[in-house]
Amino acid sequence: MNTTIKLSENQKKAVFHKKGAILVKASAGSGKTRVLTERIKKLLSQTKRKILAITFTNKAGEEMKERLKDIPDLEKRLFIGTFHGFCQNILENHGAAIGLRTMPHIFENEADRLRLVEQAIELTPSYYERYKENDLKGKRNFCYRAFGFIAKIKRELCTEDGMNSINSDENVSLFYSSYQELLQSQNAIDFDDLILLAYQLFMQNPKIASLYRRTYEYICVDEAQDLNKAQYHFLLALTNGVHKNVMFVGDPNQSIFAFTGSSAIYMGKDYFMEQFKPVSEIELNENYRSSLKVIQAAKKIMPNVEDMPNLILKGRFCVYSAFDEKDEARWVLEKIKELLKLKNHDDIEGEISYEKIAILARTKYVFSELEELFETENIPFYYKMTPRAIKFETKSMKIFDLALRIKINPLDSYCLHCEKLSSLLNINYTTELANIVTNTPNLLDKKVLETVIDFREDGQNLKRLLNDLSEFIKTQHFDNEDEKRMLLNEIDEILLHWYQYAKNTDKKTLRQFKNAMALGQTHPLKQNEGITLSTVHTMKGQQNEIIFVIGMDDGTFPYYKAMNSGGLEMVQEKNNAYVAFTRAQRFLYVSWPASRNMPWGNNKKRNISRLLSWLEQSKEGEEYTPKFK
């Protein structure tokens, strides 16, 4: 097939670039996924070696795999996944080189990690003295600050001296050591350890890094503006100054994850441009996704963004100033009804439906009035979630999850999961699953535990045993039939995750399955029905033809903490707004309430977001409604 069809001249330059480093600055809607996919196709046609493609999310990786599915032996010739997924793969194969007896269990649950933080604080007496002086809320905030310190240490690849530069208090350094020792004693790691350990493995074992350089002839990195220090230096350790066939794709104006240590500087002149030189630079500035009205509005927020030529569709941009959140929710509902009644529009491909509409907000609480109204009006909607491990709702499946963690990680028996399981079952604390079963009086709880105990290490009997458990549950009496239905649904969900894992894995183990779930690699990417509700961060990298951005009042968007801090925080808020606007392919509707009900009960007057201050002078959009006085 001729890959040049539907490619612009600049896109062709990126796709057909030969050897050497290349930086592709891809503005919103410029077809970067198409360019990445077509370049991978081209590279696979001309090399027998493998290609490494790093994506920001598992979903992005799955979408690229879907576009490439017709290529023979794709799984053997291409790795597409996140940094965490790739580093997990490295540690599974070569972890012994840095003393890992087996692949550690990944502690992905925030509550588990906060409990470890609390234990580490208690193991650092001088630090604990300050902790225990706080009330319950103060202790929780103390733990979150300590948790943030741990994450920053790992993302910054800090040595002991570097740790002191972040926090000169030696008690904090002792606390960090206690936290790491607790993880190691249970053969466990957290998310940030995946990249940190893979980086250390390459640095300490140059031959292993060299093996990966020889294996992957070309490296493609998507969303390069969201790299953090650990990720970038891991790439440096992998390439080691000799592997130059690296492609960075990204947009500095869409960097919105500074709170995780991410920065667009790593795709800039002092980093990628300098350390991989000579670097060919290509800009993709044609827009294949957004309409003229949407881009005009986005450029008001980010004026320095390159112009987007060849915008064929006019589209729609509308701003509404509501009296309060209730009025705002009603306005959104009426607009949606108008669009559905319209059915068709020249700018929209196919019939307008709920699935073509997404509503974005800076934070989730902004949706409360809208959610209530949608439920009253029977409007189908769902919250867009970042794929992660399953969060079980039923007691039985919480028991299942804790028991599975203990089974696949015997060292965990001395820590929090056995403690949590014993507490959930209301039995005396014990560290052996067999003893837990013996001491469990409830028949259903006992059956769940026995099911986990009987799992083979390779999981070959998992499907049969879970189906047996489902049949057993169907025979049991529940005071609440909804509880039974929810439990059966959660078992079905586990089976879906196992199916996703098993179909992509030759050598299966329960440990790998649990870690794959923790990293979101087994998430079944099913199509939800109804209107999408999403925070801006969760919607990143996705688009809808019709977008509503609600709650654009000062203090909400931009967030009040960013307004107080200024500087980089406000730059991030501006980036957030730009990202929110450019999620719209055709129609963009923006709203804000002139007053907002506060959590403590009073009604507070609000001003239009300072990110929209240009609307005071320029009534952009054919349906602009002036600000209320």
PDB file of N, CA, C and O in Angstrom, residues 482-504:
ATOM      1  N   ASP A 482     -28.558  -7.131  44.607  1.00  0.00           N
ATOM      2  CA  ASP A 482     -27.623  -6.269  43.871  1.00  0.00           C
ATOM      3  C   ASP A 482     -26.181  -6.609  44.219  1.00  0.00           C
ATOM      4  O   ASP A 482     -25.288  -6.517  43.382  1.00  0.00           O
ATOM      5  N   GLU A 483     -25.954  -7.004  45.491  1.00  0.00           N
ATOM      6  CA  GLU A 483     -24.617  -7.393  45.919  1.00  0.00           C
ATOM      7  C   GLU A 483     -24.163  -8.640  45.159  1.00  0.00           C
ATOM      8  O   GLU A 483     -23.021  -8.734  44.716  1.00  0.00           O
ATOM      9  N   LYS A 484     -25.078  -9.595  44.984  1.00  0.00           N
ATOM     10  CA  LYS A 484     -24.748 -10.816  44.238  1.00  0.00           C
ATOM     11  C   LYS A 484     -24.412 -10.466  42.784  1.00  0.00           C
ATOM     12  O   LYS A 484     -23.422 -10.949  42.224  1.00  0.00           O
ATOM     13  N   ARG A 485     -25.238  -9.612  42.173  1.00  0.00           N
ATOM     14  CA  ARG A 485     -25.012  -9.227  40.785  1.00  0.00           C
ATOM     15  C   ARG A 485     -23.666  -8.508  40.624  1.00  0.00           C
ATOM     16  O   ARG A 485     -22.911  -8.770  39.680  1.00  0.00           O
ATOM     17  N   MET A 486     -23.348  -7.612  41.564  1.00  0.00           N
ATOM     18  CA  MET A 486     -22.084  -6.883  41.504  1.00  0.00           C
ATOM     19  C   MET A 486     -20.896  -7.834  41.649  1.00  0.00           C
ATOM     20  O   MET A 486     -19.884  -7.706  40.947  1.00  0.00           O
ATOM     21  N   LEU A 487     -21.034  -8.831  42.541  1.00  0.00           N
ATOM     22  CA  LEU A 487     -19.959  -9.790  42.762  1.00  0.00           C
ATOM     23  C   LEU A 487     -19.706 -10.617  41.504  1.00  0.00           C
ATOM     24  O   LEU A 487     -18.561 -10.810  41.079  1.00  0.00           O
ATOM     25  N   LEU A 488     -20.771 -11.090  40.878  1.00  0.00           N
ATOM     26  CA  LEU A 488     -20.623 -11.857  39.642  1.00  0.00           C
ATOM     27  C   LEU A 488     -20.016 -11.014  38.526  1.00  0.00           C
ATOM     28  O   LEU A 488     -19.195 -11.503  37.732  1.00  0.00           O
ATOM     29  N   ASN A 489     -20.396  -9.732  38.470  1.00  0.00           N
ATOM     30  CA  ASN A 489     -19.822  -8.831  37.468  1.00  0.00           C
ATOM     31  C   ASN A 489     -18.324  -8.642  37.689  1.00  0.00           C
ATOM     32  O   ASN A 489     -17.541  -8.567  36.733  1.00  0.00           O
ATOM     33  N   GLU A 490     -17.912  -8.557  38.945  1.00  0.00           N
ATOM     34  CA  GLU A 490     -16.489  -8.351  39.243  1.00  0.00           C
ATOM     35  C   GLU A 490     -15.676  -9.594  38.887  1.00  0.00           C
ATOM     36  O   GLU A 490     -14.527  -9.486  38.440  1.00  0.00           O
ATOM     37  N   ILE A 491     -16.258 -10.781  39.079  1.00  0.00           N
ATOM     38  CA  ILE A 491     -15.569 -12.008  38.660  1.00  0.00           C
ATOM     39  C   ILE A 491     -15.431 -12.024  37.135  1.00  0.00           C
ATOM     40  O   ILE A 491     -14.371 -12.367  36.593  1.00  0.00           O
ATOM     41  N   ASP A 492     -16.500 -11.616  36.439  1.00  0.00           N
ATOM     42  CA  ASP A 492     -16.428 -11.520  34.977  1.00  0.00           C
ATOM     43  C   ASP A 492     -15.344 -10.540  34.546  1.00  0.00           C
ATOM     44  O   ASP A 492     -14.646 -10.766  33.539  1.00  0.00           O
ATOM     45  N   GLU A 493     -15.203  -9.448  35.306  1.00  0.00           N
ATOM     46  CA  GLU A 493     -14.187  -8.444  34.955  1.00  0.00           C
ATOM     47  C   GLU A 493     -12.780  -9.021  35.116  1.00  0.00           C
ATOM     48  O   GLU A 493     -11.904  -8.780  34.283  1.00  0.00           O
ATOM     49  N   ILE A 494     -12.554  -9.788  36.186  1.00  0.00           N
ATOM     50  CA  ILE A 494     -11.258 -10.446  36.368  1.00  0.00           C
ATOM     51  C   ILE A 494     -10.963 -11.364  35.179  1.00  0.00           C
ATOM     52  O   ILE A 494      -9.843 -11.409  34.651  1.00  0.00           O
ATOM     53  N   LEU A 495     -11.973 -12.101  34.742  1.00  0.00           N
ATOM     54  CA  LEU A 495     -11.788 -13.004  33.603  1.00  0.00           C
ATOM     55  C   LEU A 495     -11.460 -12.232  32.324  1.00  0.00           C
ATOM     56  O   LEU A 495     -10.653 -12.690  31.507  1.00  0.00           O
ATOM     57  N   LEU A 496     -12.074 -11.056  32.146  1.00  0.00           N
ATOM     58  CA  LEU A 496     -11.746 -10.212  30.996  1.00  0.00           C
ATOM     59  C   LEU A 496     -10.282  -9.776  31.038  1.00  0.00           C
ATOM     60  O   LEU A 496      -9.579  -9.797  30.025  1.00  0.00           O
ATOM     61  N   HIS A 497      -9.816  -9.378  32.225  1.00  0.00           N
ATOM     62  CA  HIS A 497      -8.423  -8.969  32.376  1.00  0.00           C
ATOM     63  C   HIS A 497      -7.490 -10.147  32.101  1.00  0.00           C
ATOM     64  O   HIS A 497      -6.441  -9.978  31.484  1.00  0.00           O
ATOM     65  N   TRP A 498      -7.861 -11.348  32.586  1.00  0.00           N
ATOM     66  CA  TRP A 498      -7.023 -12.526  32.328  1.00  0.00           C
ATOM     67  C   TRP A 498      -6.958 -12.811  30.830  1.00  0.00           C
ATOM     68  O   TRP A 498      -5.905 -13.130  30.284  1.00  0.00           O
ATOM     69  N   TYR A 499      -8.087 -12.681  30.152  1.00  0.00           N
ATOM     70  CA  TYR A 499      -8.119 -12.906  28.709  1.00  0.00           C
ATOM     71  C   TYR A 499      -7.186 -11.930  27.994  1.00  0.00           C
ATOM     72  O   TYR A 499      -6.408 -12.329  27.111  1.00  0.00           O
ATOM     73  N   GLN A 500      -7.249 -10.640  28.367  1.00  0.00           N
ATOM     74  CA  GLN A 500      -6.382  -9.627  27.742  1.00  0.00           C
ATOM     75  C   GLN A 500      -4.911  -9.962  27.979  1.00  0.00           C
ATOM     76  O   GLN A 500      -4.075  -9.808  27.090  1.00  0.00           O
ATOM     77  N   TYR A 501      -4.609 -10.421  29.200  1.00  0.00           N
ATOM     78  CA  TYR A 501      -3.227 -10.772  29.546  1.00  0.00           C
ATOM     79  C   TYR A 501      -2.773 -12.026  28.797  1.00  0.00           C
ATOM     80  O   TYR A 501      -1.715 -12.052  28.169  1.00  0.00           O
ATOM     81  N   ALA A 502      -3.614 -13.072  28.842  1.00  0.00           N
ATOM     82  CA  ALA A 502      -3.212 -14.378  28.302  1.00  0.00           C
ATOM     83  C   ALA A 502      -3.016 -14.352  26.798  1.00  0.00           C
ATOM     84  O   ALA A 502      -2.124 -15.029  26.266  1.00  0.00           O
ATOM     85  N   LYS A 503      -3.831 -13.543  26.082  1.00  0.00           N
ATOM     86  CA  LYS A 503      -3.732 -13.558  24.617  1.00  0.00           C
ATOM     87  C   LYS A 503      -2.442 -12.907  24.118  1.00  0.00           C
ATOM     88  O   LYS A 503      -2.055 -13.119  22.973  1.00  0.00           O
ATOM     89  N   ASN A 504      -1.774 -12.117  24.972  1.00  0.00           N
ATOM     90  CA  ASN A 504      -0.547 -11.432  24.568  1.00  0.00           C
ATOM     91  C   ASN A 504       0.703 -11.995  25.240  1.00  0.00           C
ATOM     92  O   ASN A 504       1.777 -11.412  25.140  1.00  0.00           O
TER      93      ASN A 504
END
